[in-house]
Short mmCIF file of C-alpha atoms in Angstrom, two decimals:
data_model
loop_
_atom_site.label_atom_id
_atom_site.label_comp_id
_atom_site.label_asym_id
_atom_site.label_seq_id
_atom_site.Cartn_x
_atom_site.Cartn_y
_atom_site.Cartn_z
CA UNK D 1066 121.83 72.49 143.96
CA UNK D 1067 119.98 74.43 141.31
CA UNK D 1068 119.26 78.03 141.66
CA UNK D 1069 115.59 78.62 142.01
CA UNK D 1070 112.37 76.20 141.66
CA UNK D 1071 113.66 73.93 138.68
CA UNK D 1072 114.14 70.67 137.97
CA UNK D 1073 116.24 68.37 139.42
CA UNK D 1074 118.50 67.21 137.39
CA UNK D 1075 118.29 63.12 136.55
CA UNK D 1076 120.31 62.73 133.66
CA UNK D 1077 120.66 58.90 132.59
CA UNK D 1078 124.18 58.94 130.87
CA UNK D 1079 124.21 55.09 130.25
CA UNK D 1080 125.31 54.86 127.11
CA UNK D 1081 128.61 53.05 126.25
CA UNK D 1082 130.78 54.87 123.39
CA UNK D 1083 133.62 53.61 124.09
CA UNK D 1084 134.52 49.80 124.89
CA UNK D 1085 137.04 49.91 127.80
CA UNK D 1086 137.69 48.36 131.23
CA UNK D 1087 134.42 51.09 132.64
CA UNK D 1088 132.13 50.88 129.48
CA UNK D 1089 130.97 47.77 127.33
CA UNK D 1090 130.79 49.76 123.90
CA UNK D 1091 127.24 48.94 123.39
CA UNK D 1092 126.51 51.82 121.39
CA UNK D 1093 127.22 51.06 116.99
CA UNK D 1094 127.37 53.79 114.70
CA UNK D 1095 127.49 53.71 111.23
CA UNK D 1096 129.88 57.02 109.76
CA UNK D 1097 131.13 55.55 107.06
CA UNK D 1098 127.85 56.17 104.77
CA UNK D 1099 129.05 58.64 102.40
CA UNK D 1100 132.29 55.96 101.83
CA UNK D 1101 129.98 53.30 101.79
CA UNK D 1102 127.93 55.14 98.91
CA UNK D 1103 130.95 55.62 96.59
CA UNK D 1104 131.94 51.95 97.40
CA UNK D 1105 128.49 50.54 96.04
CA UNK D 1106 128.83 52.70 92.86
CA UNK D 1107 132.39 51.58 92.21
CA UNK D 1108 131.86 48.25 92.36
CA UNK D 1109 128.18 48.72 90.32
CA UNK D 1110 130.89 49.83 87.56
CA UNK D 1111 132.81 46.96 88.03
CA UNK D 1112 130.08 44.89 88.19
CA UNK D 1113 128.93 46.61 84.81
CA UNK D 1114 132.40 46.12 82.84
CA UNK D 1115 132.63 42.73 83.54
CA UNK D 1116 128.72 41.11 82.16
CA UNK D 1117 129.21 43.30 79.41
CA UNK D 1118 126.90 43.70 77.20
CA UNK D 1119 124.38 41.82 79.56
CA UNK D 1120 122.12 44.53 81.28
CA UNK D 1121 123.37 44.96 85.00
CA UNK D 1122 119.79 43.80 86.98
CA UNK D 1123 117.56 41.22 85.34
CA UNK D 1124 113.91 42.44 84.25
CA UNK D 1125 112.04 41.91 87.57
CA UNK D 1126 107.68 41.82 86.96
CA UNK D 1127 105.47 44.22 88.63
CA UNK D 1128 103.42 42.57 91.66
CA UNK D 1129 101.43 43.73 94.34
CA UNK D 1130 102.63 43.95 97.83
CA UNK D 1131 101.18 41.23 100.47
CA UNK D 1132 98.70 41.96 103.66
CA UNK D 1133 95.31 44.14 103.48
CA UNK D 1134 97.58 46.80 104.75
CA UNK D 1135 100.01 47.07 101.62
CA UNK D 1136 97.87 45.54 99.17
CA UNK D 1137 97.27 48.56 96.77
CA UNK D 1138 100.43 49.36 96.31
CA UNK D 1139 103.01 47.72 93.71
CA UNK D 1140 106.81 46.84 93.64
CA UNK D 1141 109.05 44.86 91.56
CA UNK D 1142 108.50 40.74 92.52
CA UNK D 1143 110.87 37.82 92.16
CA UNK D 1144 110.46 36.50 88.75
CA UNK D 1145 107.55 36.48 85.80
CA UNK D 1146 105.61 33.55 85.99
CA UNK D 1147 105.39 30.81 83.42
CA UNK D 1148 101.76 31.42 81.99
CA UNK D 1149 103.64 35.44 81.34
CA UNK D 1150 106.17 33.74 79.90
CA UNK D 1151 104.24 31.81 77.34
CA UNK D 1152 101.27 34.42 76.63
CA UNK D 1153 104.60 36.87 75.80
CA UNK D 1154 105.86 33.99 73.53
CA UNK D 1155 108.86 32.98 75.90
CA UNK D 1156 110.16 30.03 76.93
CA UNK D 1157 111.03 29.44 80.91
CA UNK D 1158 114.43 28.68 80.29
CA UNK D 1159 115.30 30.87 77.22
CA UNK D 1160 113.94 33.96 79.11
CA UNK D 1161 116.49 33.37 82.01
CA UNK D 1162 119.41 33.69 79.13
CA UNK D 1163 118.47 37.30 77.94
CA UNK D 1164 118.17 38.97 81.07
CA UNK D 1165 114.47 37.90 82.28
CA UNK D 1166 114.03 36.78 85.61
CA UNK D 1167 111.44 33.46 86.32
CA UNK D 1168 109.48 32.24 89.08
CA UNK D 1169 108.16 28.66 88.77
CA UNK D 1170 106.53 29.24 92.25
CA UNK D 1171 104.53 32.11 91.35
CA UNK D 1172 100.74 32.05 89.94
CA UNK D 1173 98.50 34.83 88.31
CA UNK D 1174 95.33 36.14 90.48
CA UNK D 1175 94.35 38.78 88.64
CA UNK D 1176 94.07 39.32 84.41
CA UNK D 1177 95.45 43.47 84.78
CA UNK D 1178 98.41 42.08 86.57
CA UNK D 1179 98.66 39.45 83.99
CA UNK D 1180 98.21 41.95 81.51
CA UNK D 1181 100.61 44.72 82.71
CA UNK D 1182 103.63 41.82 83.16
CA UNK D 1183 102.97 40.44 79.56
CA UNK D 1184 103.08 43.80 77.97
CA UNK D 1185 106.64 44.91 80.20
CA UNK D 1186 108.00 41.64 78.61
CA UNK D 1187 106.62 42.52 75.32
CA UNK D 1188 108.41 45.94 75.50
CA UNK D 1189 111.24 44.79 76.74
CA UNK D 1190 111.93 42.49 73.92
CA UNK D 1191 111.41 45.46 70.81
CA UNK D 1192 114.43 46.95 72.60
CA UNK D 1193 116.42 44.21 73.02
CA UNK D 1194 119.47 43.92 71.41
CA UNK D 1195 120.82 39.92 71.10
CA UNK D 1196 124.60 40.05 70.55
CA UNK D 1197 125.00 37.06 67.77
CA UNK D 1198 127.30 34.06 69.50
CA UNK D 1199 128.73 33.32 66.08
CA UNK D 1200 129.66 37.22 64.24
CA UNK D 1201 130.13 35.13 60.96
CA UNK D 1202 127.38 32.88 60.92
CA UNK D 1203 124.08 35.51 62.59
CA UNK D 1204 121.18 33.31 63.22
CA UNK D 1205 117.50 34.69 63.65
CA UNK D 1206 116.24 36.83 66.11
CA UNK D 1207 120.45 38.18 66.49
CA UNK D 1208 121.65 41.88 65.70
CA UNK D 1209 123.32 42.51 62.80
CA UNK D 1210 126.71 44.86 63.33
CA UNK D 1211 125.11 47.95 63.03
CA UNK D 1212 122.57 47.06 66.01
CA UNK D 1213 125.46 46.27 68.05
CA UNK D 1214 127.60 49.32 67.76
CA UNK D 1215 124.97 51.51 68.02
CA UNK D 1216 123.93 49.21 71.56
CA UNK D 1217 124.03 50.31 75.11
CA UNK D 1218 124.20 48.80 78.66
CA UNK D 1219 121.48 49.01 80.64
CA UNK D 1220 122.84 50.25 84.44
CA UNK D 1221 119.69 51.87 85.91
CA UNK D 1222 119.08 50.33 90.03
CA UNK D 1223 116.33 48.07 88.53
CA UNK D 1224 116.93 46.83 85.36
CA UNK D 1225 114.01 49.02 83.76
CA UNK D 1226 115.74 51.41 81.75
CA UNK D 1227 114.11 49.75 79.06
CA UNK D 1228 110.71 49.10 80.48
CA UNK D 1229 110.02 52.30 82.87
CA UNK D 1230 109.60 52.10 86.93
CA UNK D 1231 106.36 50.75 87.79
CA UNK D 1232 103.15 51.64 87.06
CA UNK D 1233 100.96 52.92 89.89
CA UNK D 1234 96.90 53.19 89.05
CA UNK D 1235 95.55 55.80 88.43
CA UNK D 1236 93.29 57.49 91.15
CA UNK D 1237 89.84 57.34 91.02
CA UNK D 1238 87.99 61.27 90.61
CA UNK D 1239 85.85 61.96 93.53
CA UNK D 1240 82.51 61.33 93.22
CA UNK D 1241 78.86 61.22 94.71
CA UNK D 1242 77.95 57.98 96.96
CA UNK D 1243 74.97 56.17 94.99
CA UNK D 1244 71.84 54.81 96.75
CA UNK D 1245 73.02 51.35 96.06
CA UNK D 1246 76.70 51.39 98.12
CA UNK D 1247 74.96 53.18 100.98
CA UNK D 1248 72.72 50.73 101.79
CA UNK D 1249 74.81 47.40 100.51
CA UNK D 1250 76.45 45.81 103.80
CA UNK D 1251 79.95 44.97 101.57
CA UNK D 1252 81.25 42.70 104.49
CA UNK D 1253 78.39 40.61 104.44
CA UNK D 1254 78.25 40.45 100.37
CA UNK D 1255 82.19 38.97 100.84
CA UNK D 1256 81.61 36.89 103.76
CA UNK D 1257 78.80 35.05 102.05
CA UNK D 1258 80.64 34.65 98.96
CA UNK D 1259 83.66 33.61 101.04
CA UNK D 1260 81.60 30.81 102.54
CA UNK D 1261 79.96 29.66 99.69
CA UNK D 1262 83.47 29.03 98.09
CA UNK D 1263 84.92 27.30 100.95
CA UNK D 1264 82.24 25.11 102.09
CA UNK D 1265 81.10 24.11 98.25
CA UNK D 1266 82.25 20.64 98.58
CA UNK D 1267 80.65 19.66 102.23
CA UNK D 1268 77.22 21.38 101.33
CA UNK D 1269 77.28 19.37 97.84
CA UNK D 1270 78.40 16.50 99.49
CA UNK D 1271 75.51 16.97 102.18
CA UNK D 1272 72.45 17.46 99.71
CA UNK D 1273 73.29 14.53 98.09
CA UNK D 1274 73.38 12.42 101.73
CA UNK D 1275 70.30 14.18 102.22
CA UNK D 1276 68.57 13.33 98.70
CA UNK D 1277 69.98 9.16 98.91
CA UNK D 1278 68.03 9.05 102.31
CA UNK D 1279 65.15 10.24 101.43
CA UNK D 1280 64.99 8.26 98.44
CA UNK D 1281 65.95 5.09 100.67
CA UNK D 1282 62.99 6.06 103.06
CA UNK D 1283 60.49 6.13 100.17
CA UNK D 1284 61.61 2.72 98.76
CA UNK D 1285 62.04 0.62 101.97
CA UNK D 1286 58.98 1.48 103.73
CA UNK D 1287 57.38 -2.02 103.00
CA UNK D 1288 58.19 -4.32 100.29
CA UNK D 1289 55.36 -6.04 99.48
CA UNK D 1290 55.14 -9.78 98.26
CA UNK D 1291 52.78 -10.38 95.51
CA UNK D 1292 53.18 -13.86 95.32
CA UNK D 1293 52.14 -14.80 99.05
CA UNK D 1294 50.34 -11.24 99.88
CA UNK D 1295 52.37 -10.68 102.86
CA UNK D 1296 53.60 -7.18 103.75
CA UNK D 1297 57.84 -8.07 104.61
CA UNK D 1298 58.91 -5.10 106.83
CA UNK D 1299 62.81 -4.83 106.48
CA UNK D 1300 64.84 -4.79 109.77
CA UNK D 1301 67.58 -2.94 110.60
CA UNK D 1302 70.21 -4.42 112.37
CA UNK D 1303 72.56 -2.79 114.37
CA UNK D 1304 76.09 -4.51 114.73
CA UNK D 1305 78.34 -3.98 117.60
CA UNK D 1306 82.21 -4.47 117.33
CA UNK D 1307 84.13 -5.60 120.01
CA UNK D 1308 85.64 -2.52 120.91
CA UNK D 1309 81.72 -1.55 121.91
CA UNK D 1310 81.47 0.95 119.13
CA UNK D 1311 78.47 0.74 116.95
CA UNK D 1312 79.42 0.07 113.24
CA UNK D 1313 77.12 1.72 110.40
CA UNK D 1314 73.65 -0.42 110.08
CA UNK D 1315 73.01 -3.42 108.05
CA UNK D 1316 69.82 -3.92 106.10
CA UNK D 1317 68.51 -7.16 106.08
CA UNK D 1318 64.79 -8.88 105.31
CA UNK D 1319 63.67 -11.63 107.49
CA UNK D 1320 67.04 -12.32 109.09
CA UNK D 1321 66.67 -12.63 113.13
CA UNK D 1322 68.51 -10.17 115.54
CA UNK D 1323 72.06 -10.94 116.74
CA UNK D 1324 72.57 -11.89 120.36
CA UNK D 1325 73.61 -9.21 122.78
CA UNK D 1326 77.37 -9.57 122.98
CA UNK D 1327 78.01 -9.15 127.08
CA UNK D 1328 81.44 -8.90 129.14
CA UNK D 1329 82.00 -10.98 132.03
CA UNK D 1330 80.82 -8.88 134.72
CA UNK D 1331 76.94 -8.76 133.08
CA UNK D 1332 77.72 -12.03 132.62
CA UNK D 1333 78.18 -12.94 136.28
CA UNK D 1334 75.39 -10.69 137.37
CA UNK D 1335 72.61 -12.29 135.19
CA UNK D 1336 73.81 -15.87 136.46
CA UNK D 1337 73.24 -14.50 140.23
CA UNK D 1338 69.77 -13.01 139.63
CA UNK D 1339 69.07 -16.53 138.34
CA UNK D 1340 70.29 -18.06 141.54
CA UNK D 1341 73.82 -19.73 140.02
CA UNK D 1342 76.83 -18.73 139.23
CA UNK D 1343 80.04 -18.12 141.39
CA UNK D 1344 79.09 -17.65 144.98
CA UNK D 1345 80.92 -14.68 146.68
CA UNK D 1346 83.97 -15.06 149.71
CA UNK D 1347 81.57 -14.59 152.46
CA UNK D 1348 79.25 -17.38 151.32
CA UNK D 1349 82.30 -20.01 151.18
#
């Protein structure tokens, strides 16, 4: 026992280093980092020597990072988008030859994001070098020798030597609170305007049920007859399928009401409360 008024000791040793007969080895470590890291950078090189003179990462656009949470901050995305593409003057599948990477999938929310991708592209095409696939016969838009001696691989992480890392916004000064966004309830001003874009199409389609009914109820409140004089009142006529569920209602002038389509057990009943009909077991 311990000397004095300690604690007891209650160490929990259950951790498995070592997998034998006694221990399951449930415990991984990871030592090798600092070999790992010189692995990844020799085979970067590698990587680099062999796609020569092709940059070593593909131009990646700037996006904004998903959830409420992460929203206002940025981070390289998949691919640019096509409507990038073409207000940069690029073709989809030309731009995935000269080191651009494309997303079909993606769409543009916002015109700064827009704006900020087009002019990375635009940037990224003044300093790019196009090795000519012929050296005898250079077509347009390809380097002539001196452009491609004096050209150099691009091995940054990212692919943005060219470009720059990304481009965080600026923060806003501090400031004094006006009158106006103390008293403005923001939550409600989105909510509504939330609403009004989701339910557009049901409250359209609503007001115009609305306005067709009350134009029906002004125009069929009596037809008159100005041959004869006679006020014709228009009946509506209820149908019933025969899975007893009422259909929508027919509008018809001077045609008499259906008869009440019954099943067999009104049917019975009506025939005993006029004295016939099939007399019961007790009777016979």
């Amino acid at each position: 026992m311990p000397k004095g008024n300690n604690a007891i000791p209650h160490v929990h040793q259950k951790k498995h280093w070592n997998p034998c007969s006694s221990q399951k080895g449930n415990v991984k470590v990871f030592l090798n980092q600092p070999a790992q890291k010189n692995r990844r950078r020799r085979l970067r090189l590698v990587k680099a020597k062999k796609v020569f003179p092709r940059p070593l990462k593909a131009l990646r656009p700037q996006v904004n990072c998903p959830t409420v949470r992460h929203n206002m901050k940025k981070r390289l995305g998949r691919g640019f988008s096509p409507a990038e593409l073409k207000a940069a003057g690029l073709n989809p599948r030309y731009a995935a030859t000269i080191g651009i990477r494309v997303d079909g999938r993606r769409k543009n929310k916002s015109e700064e994001g827009m704006n900020v991708n087009v002019q990375r592209l635009k940037t990224y095409l003044s300093k790019l070098v196009l090795f000519p696939v012929n050296h005898k016969k250079v077509q347009k838009g390809e380097a002539s020798e001196e452009e491609v001696k004096a050209a150099t691989q691009d091995r940054s992480r990212f692919g943005d030597a060219a470009v720059g890392p990304v481009v965080m916004p600026a923060k806003e000064a501090p400031r004094a609170v006006t009158s106006e966004e103390a008293t403005k309830n923001v939550y409600a001003f989105l909510k509504k305007n939330h609403s009004a874009v989701r339910f557009f199409g049901a409250r359209k389609a609503r007001a115009a049920r609305k306005e067709a009914a009350k134009e029906d109820k002004d125009s069929l409140l009596f037809l008159y007859d100005h041959s004869e004089h006679v006020a014709v009142a228009r009946v509506f006529i209820l149908r019933v399928n025969w899975s007893g569920r009422w259909s929508s209602p027919a509008i018809a002038r001077g045609v008499e009401q259906p008869k009440e389509r019954c099943r067999g057990g009104r049917i019975k009943r009506r025939q005993r409360e006029k004295g016939g009909g099939a007399q019961s077991r007790k009777e016979k």
